[in-house]
PDB file of C-alpha atoms in Angstrom:
ATOM      1  CA  MET A   1     -87.952 -45.227 -60.463  1.00 59.00           C
ATOM      2  CA  SER A   2     -89.775 -45.170 -63.805  1.00 70.00           C
ATOM      3  CA  ALA A   3     -89.795 -41.020 -63.747  1.00 76.00           C
ATOM      4  CA  PHE A   4     -86.175 -41.246 -62.516  1.00 79.00           C
ATOM      5  CA  LEU A   5     -85.497 -43.356 -65.893  1.00 82.00           C
ATOM      6  CA  THR A   6     -88.026 -41.043 -68.201  1.00 81.00           C
ATOM      7  CA  TYR A   7     -85.254 -38.374 -66.951  1.00 80.00           C
ATOM      8  CA  LEU A   8     -82.634 -39.729 -66.976  1.00 84.00           C
ATOM      9  CA  LEU A   9     -83.362 -41.132 -71.040  1.00 84.00           C
ATOM     10  CA  ASN A  10     -84.390 -37.919 -71.879  1.00 85.00           C
ATOM     11  CA  GLY A  11     -81.459 -35.657 -70.263  1.00 86.00           C
ATOM     12  CA  LEU A  12     -79.427 -38.248 -72.174  1.00 89.00           C
ATOM     13  CA  ALA A  13     -81.320 -36.815 -75.662  1.00 89.00           C
ATOM     14  CA  VAL A  14     -80.759 -33.795 -75.045  1.00 89.00           C
ATOM     15  CA  GLY A  15     -77.440 -33.997 -73.510  1.00 90.00           C
ATOM     16  CA  CYS A  16     -77.155 -35.644 -77.104  1.00 93.00           C
ATOM     17  CA  ALA A  17     -78.168 -32.011 -78.859  1.00 92.00           C
ATOM     18  CA  ILE A  18     -75.683 -30.461 -77.160  1.00 92.00           C
ATOM     19  CA  ALA A  19     -72.801 -32.748 -78.298  1.00 93.00           C
ATOM     20  CA  LEU A  20     -73.707 -32.068 -81.345  1.00 94.00           C
ATOM     21  CA  ILE A  21     -73.334 -27.778 -80.925  1.00 94.00           C
ATOM     22  CA  ALA A  22     -70.476 -28.805 -78.939  1.00 93.00           C
ATOM     23  CA  SER A  23     -68.992 -30.797 -81.127  1.00 93.00           C
ATOM     24  CA  GLY A  24     -68.504 -28.213 -83.806  1.00 93.00           C
ATOM     25  CA  LEU A  25     -67.354 -25.871 -81.523  1.00 93.00           C
ATOM     26  CA  VAL A  26     -64.180 -28.165 -80.763  1.00 92.00           C
ATOM     27  CA  VAL A  27     -63.704 -29.025 -84.561  1.00 92.00           C
ATOM     28  CA  ILE A  28     -63.488 -25.102 -85.023  1.00 93.00           C
ATOM     29  CA  HIS A  29     -61.425 -24.239 -82.285  1.00 91.00           C
ATOM     30  CA  ARG A  30     -59.122 -27.239 -82.891  1.00 88.00           C
ATOM     31  CA  VAL A  31     -58.270 -26.321 -86.414  1.00 89.00           C
ATOM     32  CA  THR A  32     -58.122 -22.003 -86.386  1.00 88.00           C
ATOM     33  CA  GLY A  33     -58.068 -21.773 -82.585  1.00 87.00           C
ATOM     34  CA  VAL A  34     -61.173 -19.455 -82.528  1.00 90.00           C
ATOM     35  CA  VAL A  35     -64.236 -19.685 -80.418  1.00 91.00           C
ATOM     36  CA  ASN A  36     -67.131 -19.541 -82.569  1.00 92.00           C
ATOM     37  CA  PHE A  37     -70.065 -17.567 -80.439  1.00 92.00           C
ATOM     38  CA  ALA A  38     -71.944 -18.146 -84.029  1.00 92.00           C
ATOM     39  CA  GLN A  39     -72.017 -22.151 -83.309  1.00 93.00           C
ATOM     40  CA  GLY A  40     -75.433 -22.048 -81.930  1.00 92.00           C
ATOM     41  CA  THR A  41     -76.719 -19.576 -84.288  1.00 94.00           C
ATOM     42  CA  PHE A  42     -76.873 -22.740 -86.511  1.00 95.00           C
ATOM     43  CA  ALA A  43     -78.958 -24.366 -85.016  1.00 94.00           C
ATOM     44  CA  VAL A  44     -81.172 -22.075 -84.631  1.00 94.00           C
ATOM     45  CA  VAL A  45     -81.538 -21.901 -88.375  1.00 94.00           C
ATOM     46  CA  ALA A  46     -81.694 -25.146 -89.255  1.00 94.00           C
ATOM     47  CA  GLY A  47     -84.849 -25.900 -86.748  1.00 93.00           C
ATOM     48  CA  LEU A  48     -86.251 -23.176 -87.971  1.00 94.00           C
ATOM     49  CA  CYS A  49     -85.527 -23.606 -91.993  1.00 94.00           C
ATOM     50  CA  ALA A  50     -86.946 -26.518 -91.688  1.00 93.00           C
ATOM     51  CA  SER A  51     -89.764 -25.575 -89.562  1.00 92.00           C
ATOM     52  CA  SER A  52     -90.875 -23.231 -93.120  1.00 92.00           C
ATOM     53  CA  LEU A  53     -90.218 -26.426 -94.792  1.00 93.00           C
ATOM     54  CA  LEU A  54     -92.496 -29.101 -93.422  1.00 91.00           C
ATOM     55  CA  GLY A  55     -95.152 -26.349 -92.784  1.00 90.00           C
ATOM     56  CA  LEU A  56     -94.674 -25.731 -96.727  1.00 91.00           C
ATOM     57  CA  GLY A  57     -95.273 -29.411 -97.111  1.00 90.00           C
ATOM     58  CA  PHE A  58     -92.326 -30.612 -98.435  1.00 92.00           C
ATOM     59  CA  PRO A  59     -91.624 -34.050 -96.918  1.00 92.00           C
ATOM     60  CA  HIS A  60     -89.470 -35.085 -93.875  1.00 90.00           C
ATOM     61  CA  GLY A  61     -86.064 -36.393 -94.682  1.00 89.00           C
ATOM     62  CA  LEU A  62     -85.883 -33.419 -97.209  1.00 93.00           C
ATOM     63  CA  SER A  63     -86.605 -30.380 -95.572  1.00 93.00           C
ATOM     64  CA  GLU A  64     -84.287 -31.599 -92.636  1.00 93.00           C
ATOM     65  CA  LEU A  65     -81.688 -31.966 -95.077  1.00 95.00           C
ATOM     66  CA  ALA A  66     -82.317 -28.663 -96.960  1.00 95.00           C
ATOM     67  CA  ALA A  67     -81.931 -27.075 -93.327  1.00 95.00           C
ATOM     68  CA  ILE A  68     -79.203 -29.087 -92.083  1.00 95.00           C
ATOM     69  CA  LEU A  69     -77.160 -27.875 -96.069  1.00 96.00           C
ATOM     70  CA  VAL A  70     -78.138 -24.351 -94.737  1.00 96.00           C
ATOM     71  CA  ALA A  71     -77.024 -24.171 -91.524  1.00 95.00           C
ATOM     72  CA  ALA A  72     -73.021 -26.056 -93.582  1.00 96.00           C
ATOM     73  CA  LEU A  73     -73.351 -22.806 -95.808  1.00 96.00           C
ATOM     74  CA  ALA A  74     -74.305 -20.361 -92.926  1.00 95.00           C
ATOM     75  CA  GLY A  75     -71.409 -21.912 -90.727  1.00 95.00           C
ATOM     76  CA  LEU A  76     -68.448 -21.646 -94.430  1.00 95.00           C
ATOM     77  CA  LEU A  77     -70.402 -18.038 -94.197  1.00 95.00           C
ATOM     78  CA  THR A  78     -68.924 -16.771 -90.928  1.00 94.00           C
ATOM     79  CA  GLY A  79     -66.191 -18.616 -91.660  1.00 93.00           C
ATOM     80  CA  LEU A  80     -64.962 -16.583 -94.435  1.00 93.00           C
ATOM     81  CA  ALA A  81     -66.088 -13.370 -91.824  1.00 93.00           C
ATOM     82  CA  ALA A  82     -63.719 -14.835 -89.236  1.00 92.00           C
ATOM     83  CA  ILE A  83     -61.016 -16.586 -90.991  1.00 90.00           C
ATOM     84  CA  GLY A  84     -61.371 -15.035 -94.265  1.00 85.00           C
ATOM     85  CA  ARG A  85     -59.039 -12.484 -93.844  1.00 84.00           C
ATOM     86  CA  ARG A  86     -55.707 -14.017 -93.725  1.00 81.00           C
ATOM     87  CA  GLY A  87     -52.994 -12.875 -90.350  1.00 79.00           C
ATOM     88  CA  THR A  88     -56.194 -12.511 -88.665  1.00 83.00           C
ATOM     89  CA  THR A  89     -56.225 -12.841 -84.900  1.00 87.00           C
ATOM     90  CA  PRO A  90     -57.615 -15.720 -82.703  1.00 86.00           C
ATOM     91  CA  LEU A  91     -59.396 -13.006 -80.823  1.00 89.00           C
ATOM     92  CA  SER A  92     -60.718 -10.424 -83.456  1.00 91.00           C
ATOM     93  CA  SER A  93     -62.338 -13.417 -84.834  1.00 91.00           C
ATOM     94  CA  LEU A  94     -63.718 -14.459 -82.205  1.00 92.00           C
ATOM     95  CA  ILE A  95     -65.160 -11.167 -82.075  1.00 93.00           C
ATOM     96  CA  VAL A  96     -66.505 -10.997 -85.558  1.00 94.00           C
ATOM     97  CA  THR A  97     -68.612 -14.789 -84.613  1.00 94.00           C
ATOM     98  CA  LEU A  98     -70.671 -12.268 -82.150  1.00 93.00           C
ATOM     99  CA  GLY A  99     -70.755 -10.346 -84.591  1.00 93.00           C
ATOM    100  CA  VAL A 100     -72.091 -13.176 -87.522  1.00 93.00           C
ATOM    101  CA  GLY A 101     -74.809 -14.256 -84.540  1.00 91.00           C
ATOM    102  CA  VAL A 102     -76.354 -10.753 -83.713  1.00 91.00           C
ATOM    103  CA  LEU A 103     -76.573 -10.040 -87.355  1.00 93.00           C
ATOM    104  CA  ALA A 104     -78.326 -13.661 -87.191  1.00 92.00           C
ATOM    105  CA  TYR A 105     -81.008 -12.319 -85.026  1.00 90.00           C
ATOM    106  CA  ALA A 106     -82.436  -9.224 -87.720  1.00 92.00           C
ATOM    107  CA  VAL A 107     -81.745 -11.531 -90.402  1.00 92.00           C
ATOM    108  CA  GLU A 108     -84.028 -14.150 -88.223  1.00 91.00           C
ATOM    109  CA  ILE A 109     -86.691 -11.679 -86.911  1.00 93.00           C
ATOM    110  CA  VAL A 110     -87.014 -10.277 -90.332  1.00 92.00           C
ATOM    111  CA  LEU A 111     -87.567 -14.018 -91.943  1.00 91.00           C
ATOM    112  CA  TRP A 112     -89.271 -15.370 -89.294  1.00 91.00           C
ATOM    113  CA  GLY A 113     -90.873 -13.234 -87.071  1.00 88.00           C
ATOM    114  CA  ASP A 114     -89.893 -13.371 -83.619  1.00 86.00           C
ATOM    115  CA  GLN A 115     -92.099 -15.571 -82.301  1.00 89.00           C
ATOM    116  CA  PRO A 116     -90.972 -19.584 -81.263  1.00 89.00           C
ATOM    117  CA  ARG A 117     -92.006 -21.525 -84.117  1.00 89.00           C
ATOM    118  CA  SER A 118     -91.730 -26.476 -83.711  1.00 87.00           C
ATOM    119  CA  ALA A 119     -92.170 -29.001 -85.902  1.00 86.00           C
ATOM    120  CA  PRO A 120     -93.885 -32.461 -86.420  1.00 86.00           C
ATOM    121  CA  GLY A 121     -90.766 -35.440 -85.370  1.00 82.00           C
ATOM    122  CA  LEU A 122     -91.192 -38.644 -84.274  1.00 79.00           C
ATOM    123  CA  ALA A 123     -94.423 -38.822 -82.646  1.00 80.00           C
ATOM    124  CA  GLY A 124     -95.664 -41.951 -80.671  1.00 78.00           C
ATOM    125  CA  SER A 125     -93.262 -43.278 -77.833  1.00 75.00           C
ATOM    126  CA  VAL A 126     -91.896 -45.990 -76.269  1.00 80.00           C
ATOM    127  CA  THR A 127     -91.190 -47.606 -72.963  1.00 78.00           C
ATOM    128  CA  LEU A 128     -88.281 -49.344 -71.827  1.00 75.00           C
ATOM    129  CA  ALA A 129     -87.385 -50.457 -68.203  1.00 71.00           C
ATOM    130  CA  GLY A 130     -90.936 -48.896 -66.776  1.00 72.00           C
ATOM    131  CA  ALA A 131     -89.776 -45.425 -68.316  1.00 73.00           C
ATOM    132  CA  ARG A 132     -91.853 -43.363 -70.566  1.00 78.00           C
ATOM    133  CA  VAL A 133     -89.368 -41.897 -74.025  1.00 80.00           C
ATOM    134  CA  GLN A 134     -90.515 -39.798 -76.956  1.00 83.00           C
ATOM    135  CA  THR A 135     -89.645 -41.559 -80.212  1.00 88.00           C
ATOM    136  CA  GLN A 136     -87.906 -38.403 -80.954  1.00 88.00           C
ATOM    137  CA  HIS A 137     -85.457 -38.574 -77.629  1.00 89.00           C
ATOM    138  CA  LEU A 138     -83.963 -42.025 -79.294  1.00 90.00           C
ATOM    139  CA  LEU A 139     -83.411 -40.359 -82.748  1.00 91.00           C
ATOM    140  CA  VAL A 140     -81.893 -38.034 -81.341  1.00 92.00           C
ATOM    141  CA  ILE A 141     -79.844 -40.610 -79.045  1.00 92.00           C
ATOM    142  CA  GLY A 142     -79.352 -42.475 -82.258  1.00 93.00           C
ATOM    143  CA  VAL A 143     -77.712 -40.028 -84.233  1.00 93.00           C
ATOM    144  CA  THR A 144     -75.210 -38.545 -82.263  1.00 94.00           C
ATOM    145  CA  ALA A 145     -73.871 -41.692 -81.967  1.00 93.00           C
ATOM    146  CA  ALA A 146     -73.948 -42.204 -85.124  1.00 94.00           C
ATOM    147  CA  ALA A 147     -72.215 -38.945 -86.303  1.00 93.00           C
ATOM    148  CA  PHE A 148     -69.701 -39.268 -83.651  1.00 93.00           C
ATOM    149  CA  VAL A 149     -68.379 -42.589 -85.394  1.00 93.00           C
ATOM    150  CA  LEU A 150     -68.898 -40.858 -88.683  1.00 93.00           C
ATOM    151  CA  LEU A 151     -66.559 -38.206 -87.219  1.00 90.00           C
ATOM    152  CA  ALA A 152     -64.688 -40.518 -85.740  1.00 89.00           C
ATOM    153  CA  LEU A 153     -63.844 -42.588 -89.319  1.00 91.00           C
ATOM    154  CA  PHE A 154     -63.671 -39.299 -91.490  1.00 90.00           C
ATOM    155  CA  PHE A 155     -60.478 -38.043 -89.048  1.00 87.00           C
ATOM    156  CA  GLY A 156     -59.333 -40.510 -89.233  1.00 84.00           C
ATOM    157  CA  ARG A 157     -59.164 -42.680 -92.563  1.00 86.00           C
ATOM    158  CA  THR A 158     -59.980 -39.456 -95.008  1.00 88.00           C
ATOM    159  CA  TYR A 159     -57.191 -37.041 -95.861  1.00 87.00           C
ATOM    160  CA  LEU A 160     -59.239 -34.318 -95.731  1.00 87.00           C
ATOM    161  CA  GLY A 161     -59.781 -35.795 -92.243  1.00 87.00           C
ATOM    162  CA  LYS A 162     -55.648 -36.390 -91.533  1.00 86.00           C
ATOM    163  CA  ALA A 163     -55.113 -32.590 -93.404  1.00 87.00           C
ATOM    164  CA  LEU A 164     -57.812 -31.069 -90.876  1.00 86.00           C
ATOM    165  CA  THR A 165     -56.280 -33.140 -87.681  1.00 84.00           C
ATOM    166  CA  ALA A 166     -52.591 -31.763 -89.151  1.00 84.00           C
ATOM    167  CA  CYS A 167     -53.858 -28.707 -89.067  1.00 83.00           C
ATOM    168  CA  ALA A 168     -55.210 -28.964 -85.480  1.00 78.00           C
ATOM    169  CA  SER A 169     -51.951 -30.511 -84.571  1.00 77.00           C
ATOM    170  CA  ASN A 170     -49.312 -28.397 -86.177  1.00 81.00           C
ATOM    171  CA  PRO A 171     -50.846 -25.511 -88.506  1.00 79.00           C
ATOM    172  CA  TYR A 172     -46.534 -25.025 -89.542  1.00 80.00           C
ATOM    173  CA  ALA A 173     -46.017 -28.150 -90.228  1.00 83.00           C
ATOM    174  CA  ALA A 174     -49.032 -28.820 -92.678  1.00 83.00           C
ATOM    175  CA  ARG A 175     -48.105 -25.123 -94.592  1.00 82.00           C
ATOM    176  CA  VAL A 176     -45.290 -26.957 -94.744  1.00 82.00           C
ATOM    177  CA  VAL A 177     -46.282 -29.633 -96.366  1.00 82.00           C
ATOM    178  CA  GLY A 178     -48.342 -28.190 -98.622  1.00 82.00           C
ATOM    179  CA  ILE A 179     -51.555 -28.294 -96.593  1.00 84.00           C
ATOM    180  CA  ASP A 180     -53.880 -24.689 -97.526  1.00 85.00           C
ATOM    181  CA  THR A 181     -54.491 -24.194 -93.564  1.00 84.00           C
ATOM    182  CA  ARG A 182     -57.028 -21.448 -94.262  1.00 87.00           C
ATOM    183  CA  LEU A 183     -58.994 -23.885 -96.687  1.00 89.00           C
ATOM    184  CA  MET A 184     -59.305 -26.101 -94.098  1.00 91.00           C
ATOM    185  CA  GLY A 185     -60.261 -23.615 -91.670  1.00 90.00           C
ATOM    186  CA  LEU A 186     -63.265 -22.902 -93.896  1.00 92.00           C
ATOM    187  CA  LEU A 187     -63.885 -26.645 -93.988  1.00 93.00           C
ATOM    188  CA  ALA A 188     -64.547 -27.094 -90.290  1.00 93.00           C
ATOM    189  CA  PHE A 189     -66.606 -23.730 -89.555  1.00 95.00           C
ATOM    190  CA  ALA A 190     -68.669 -25.533 -92.567  1.00 95.00           C
ATOM    191  CA  LEU A 191     -68.094 -28.858 -90.470  1.00 95.00           C
ATOM    192  CA  GLY A 192     -68.968 -26.775 -87.701  1.00 94.00           C
ATOM    193  CA  GLY A 193     -72.639 -25.687 -89.105  1.00 95.00           C
ATOM    194  CA  LEU A 194     -73.388 -28.953 -90.280  1.00 95.00           C
ATOM    195  CA  LEU A 195     -73.746 -30.245 -87.019  1.00 95.00           C
ATOM    196  CA  GLY A 196     -75.059 -27.709 -85.851  1.00 94.00           C
ATOM    197  CA  GLY A 197     -77.805 -27.817 -88.135  1.00 94.00           C
ATOM    198  CA  ILE A 198     -77.986 -31.845 -87.073  1.00 95.00           C
ATOM    199  CA  ALA A 199     -79.198 -30.939 -83.953  1.00 94.00           C
ATOM    200  CA  GLY A 200     -81.021 -27.468 -84.833  1.00 93.00           C
ATOM    201  CA  VAL A 201     -83.665 -30.177 -86.785  1.00 94.00           C
ATOM    202  CA  LEU A 202     -83.511 -32.091 -83.990  1.00 93.00           C
ATOM    203  CA  VAL A 203     -84.175 -30.875 -81.292  1.00 92.00           C
ATOM    204  CA  THR A 204     -86.883 -28.572 -82.861  1.00 91.00           C
ATOM    205  CA  PRO A 205     -89.856 -31.249 -82.529  1.00 90.00           C
ATOM    206  CA  LEU A 206     -88.944 -31.269 -79.243  1.00 86.00           C
ATOM    207  CA  ARG A 207     -88.960 -27.256 -78.070  1.00 86.00           C
ATOM    208  CA  PRO A 208     -90.251 -24.385 -79.995  1.00 88.00           C
ATOM    209  CA  ILE A 209     -87.369 -21.583 -81.083  1.00 90.00           C
ATOM    210  CA  SER A 210     -86.641 -18.540 -81.249  1.00 89.00           C
ATOM    211  CA  PHE A 211     -84.059 -15.769 -82.868  1.00 87.00           C
ATOM    212  CA  ASP A 212     -82.655 -16.016 -79.326  1.00 87.00           C
ATOM    213  CA  THR A 213     -83.228 -19.568 -78.808  1.00 88.00           C
ATOM    214  CA  ASP A 214     -78.786 -19.464 -79.401  1.00 87.00           C
ATOM    215  CA  VAL A 215     -78.007 -18.393 -76.313  1.00 87.00           C
ATOM    216  CA  THR A 216     -78.959 -21.075 -74.617  1.00 84.00           C
ATOM    217  CA  LEU A 217     -77.955 -23.249 -77.185  1.00 88.00           C
ATOM    218  CA  ILE A 218     -74.273 -21.832 -77.292  1.00 89.00           C
ATOM    219  CA  VAL A 219     -74.047 -21.589 -73.515  1.00 85.00           C
ATOM    220  CA  ASN A 220     -74.905 -25.712 -72.967  1.00 86.00           C
ATOM    221  CA  ALA A 221     -72.270 -26.210 -75.804  1.00 90.00           C
ATOM    222  CA  PHE A 222     -69.493 -24.041 -74.456  1.00 89.00           C
ATOM    223  CA  ALA A 223     -69.357 -25.217 -71.484  1.00 84.00           C
ATOM    224  CA  ALA A 224     -70.091 -29.608 -72.402  1.00 87.00           C
ATOM    225  CA  ALA A 225     -66.629 -28.696 -75.009  1.00 88.00           C
ATOM    226  CA  VAL A 226     -65.149 -26.619 -72.382  1.00 85.00           C
ATOM    227  CA  PHE A 227     -64.901 -29.782 -70.668  1.00 82.00           C
ATOM    228  CA  GLY A 228     -63.302 -31.514 -73.215  1.00 82.00           C
ATOM    229  CA  ALA A 229     -60.751 -28.279 -72.977  1.00 81.00           C
ATOM    230  CA  LEU A 230     -62.011 -27.803 -76.305  1.00 83.00           C
ATOM    231  CA  THR A 231     -59.769 -30.337 -78.043  1.00 83.00           C
ATOM    232  CA  ARG A 232     -61.228 -33.697 -77.103  1.00 85.00           C
ATOM    233  CA  PRO A 233     -64.142 -34.338 -78.716  1.00 86.00           C
ATOM    234  CA  VAL A 234     -65.161 -37.437 -76.551  1.00 87.00           C
ATOM    235  CA  ILE A 235     -64.790 -35.886 -73.581  1.00 88.00           C
ATOM    236  CA  THR A 236     -66.890 -33.201 -74.836  1.00 89.00           C
ATOM    237  CA  LEU A 237     -68.939 -35.727 -75.310  1.00 90.00           C
ATOM    238  CA  ALA A 238     -69.157 -36.823 -72.045  1.00 88.00           C
ATOM    239  CA  GLY A 239     -69.784 -33.710 -70.207  1.00 86.00           C
ATOM    240  CA  ALA A 240     -72.526 -32.523 -72.747  1.00 89.00           C
ATOM    241  CA  LEU A 241     -74.615 -36.306 -71.638  1.00 89.00           C
ATOM    242  CA  LEU A 242     -73.610 -35.422 -67.826  1.00 86.00           C
ATOM    243  CA  LEU A 243     -74.520 -31.752 -68.512  1.00 85.00           C
ATOM    244  CA  GLY A 244     -78.302 -32.336 -70.420  1.00 86.00           C
ATOM    245  CA  VAL A 245     -78.870 -35.412 -67.327  1.00 85.00           C
ATOM    246  CA  ALA A 246     -78.376 -32.520 -64.308  1.00 81.00           C
ATOM    247  CA  GLU A 247     -80.531 -29.958 -66.244  1.00 79.00           C
ATOM    248  CA  THR A 248     -83.341 -32.507 -66.811  1.00 81.00           C
ATOM    249  CA  MET A 249     -83.027 -33.566 -63.881  1.00 79.00           C
ATOM    250  CA  ALA A 250     -83.521 -29.726 -62.294  1.00 75.00           C
ATOM    251  CA  ALA A 251     -86.694 -29.583 -64.891  1.00 72.00           C
ATOM    252  CA  GLY A 252     -88.156 -32.985 -63.662  1.00 71.00           C
ATOM    253  CA  TYR A 253     -87.786 -31.875 -59.570  1.00 69.00           C
ATOM    254  CA  GLY A 254     -89.019 -29.001 -59.702  1.00 65.00           C
ATOM    255  CA  TYR A 255     -85.873 -26.088 -60.495  1.00 59.00           C
ATOM    256  CA  GLY A 256     -86.784 -25.840 -64.792  1.00 56.00           C
ATOM    257  CA  SER A 257     -86.609 -22.402 -64.036  1.00 60.00           C
ATOM    258  CA  HIS A 258     -82.544 -22.774 -63.354  1.00 65.00           C
ATOM    259  CA  GLN A 259     -81.300 -24.944 -65.945  1.00 65.00           C
ATOM    260  CA  LEU A 260     -79.341 -21.917 -67.839  1.00 64.00           C
ATOM    261  CA  GLU A 261     -77.701 -21.909 -64.099  1.00 71.00           C
ATOM    262  CA  VAL A 262     -76.768 -25.416 -63.663  1.00 69.00           C
ATOM    263  CA  ALA A 263     -75.077 -25.038 -66.824  1.00 64.00           C
ATOM    264  CA  LEU A 264     -73.032 -22.037 -65.898  1.00 69.00           C
ATOM    265  CA  GLY A 265     -72.232 -23.192 -62.515  1.00 75.00           C
ATOM    266  CA  LEU A 266     -70.774 -26.513 -64.033  1.00 71.00           C
ATOM    267  CA  MET A 267     -68.841 -24.365 -66.838  1.00 68.00           C
ATOM    268  CA  ILE A 268     -67.603 -22.382 -64.086  1.00 76.00           C
ATOM    269  CA  VAL A 269     -66.307 -25.414 -61.493  1.00 76.00           C
ATOM    270  CA  VAL A 270     -64.968 -27.452 -64.629  1.00 70.00           C
ATOM    271  CA  MET A 271     -62.774 -24.119 -65.487  1.00 69.00           C
ATOM    272  CA  ILE A 272     -61.500 -23.366 -62.031  1.00 75.00           C
ATOM    273  CA  VAL A 273     -60.261 -26.996 -61.932  1.00 71.00           C
ATOM    274  CA  GLN A 274     -58.844 -26.729 -65.404  1.00 65.00           C
ATOM    275  CA  ALA A 275     -57.425 -23.669 -64.704  1.00 64.00           C
ATOM    276  CA  SER A 276     -55.375 -24.882 -60.898  1.00 69.00           C
ATOM    277  CA  ARG A 277     -54.467 -27.930 -62.858  1.00 64.00           C
ATOM    278  CA  ARG A 278     -52.595 -25.832 -65.915  1.00 58.00           C
ATOM    279  CA  SER A 279     -51.133 -23.487 -62.952  1.00 55.00           C
ATOM    280  CA  ALA A 280     -49.834 -27.310 -61.080  1.00 55.00           C
ATOM    281  CA  ILE A 281     -48.139 -28.603 -64.040  1.00 50.00           C
ATOM    282  CA  SER A 282     -46.433 -25.165 -65.020  1.00 50.00           C
ATOM    283  CA  GLN A 283     -45.840 -24.950 -61.472  1.00 52.00           C
ATOM    284  CA  GLU A 284     -43.698 -28.432 -61.773  1.00 52.00           C
ATOM    285  CA  PRO A 285     -40.052 -28.288 -62.060  1.00 52.00           C
ATOM    286  CA  ALA A 286     -38.454 -28.955 -64.793  1.00 45.00           C
TER     287      ALA A 286
END
């Protein structure tokens, strides 16, 4: 029973990290209609930056904050490449984000090499109901909870958040009342980079990352985002937690090599169910 609880809590932490990356996907897609396949790159960039800064002797807190800001800048630059030119279709922007991800491989290899890197996190562990959990896992869960609360307050209480929500709900009406939808799209990409960066600095102490870690991250995040139909952050969070627990349970009970297959399988099932629901709704008589 203690092993099960340990896997469960670890899985929730993994799911929280996935949720941060997936929420960036959702924010960008809601505002711009673009699926940003470079989202995992932001987490990798932040993790590698944090590792380098900590290795140079910079203190915790400052190193992670600087790494997150670098990831936000990377998100903004990706947005400029993807939607900076007016009239770019979502499909063209999606292809651009794929190109950004490939370009990032080359940059990361030049700057950090091709070997996995890690960073020190919170040391020690605690025992909860007989389950031993690393303190870093609890930090991931706490930061993710705080991030989602702040996101809810940002979108619900601030003018900028409401402007982003307006662009997501009705871009034409938003333009009519004077909201610059292109600028809001760039801000959405920057926010996506910020969320990905937070995930990166939280995950790097738990598992080494390298230039190609973004593949696993984006597959997991996209699966969670699809669970929320790429529009609903809370449902996306639930999907990410389910995915994280499923993968951790698979690894804990001897199927660690099939974690990616678990994510892909869940994503395919969810897509099939959602497609069937849309088909049923479209066939209902008016």
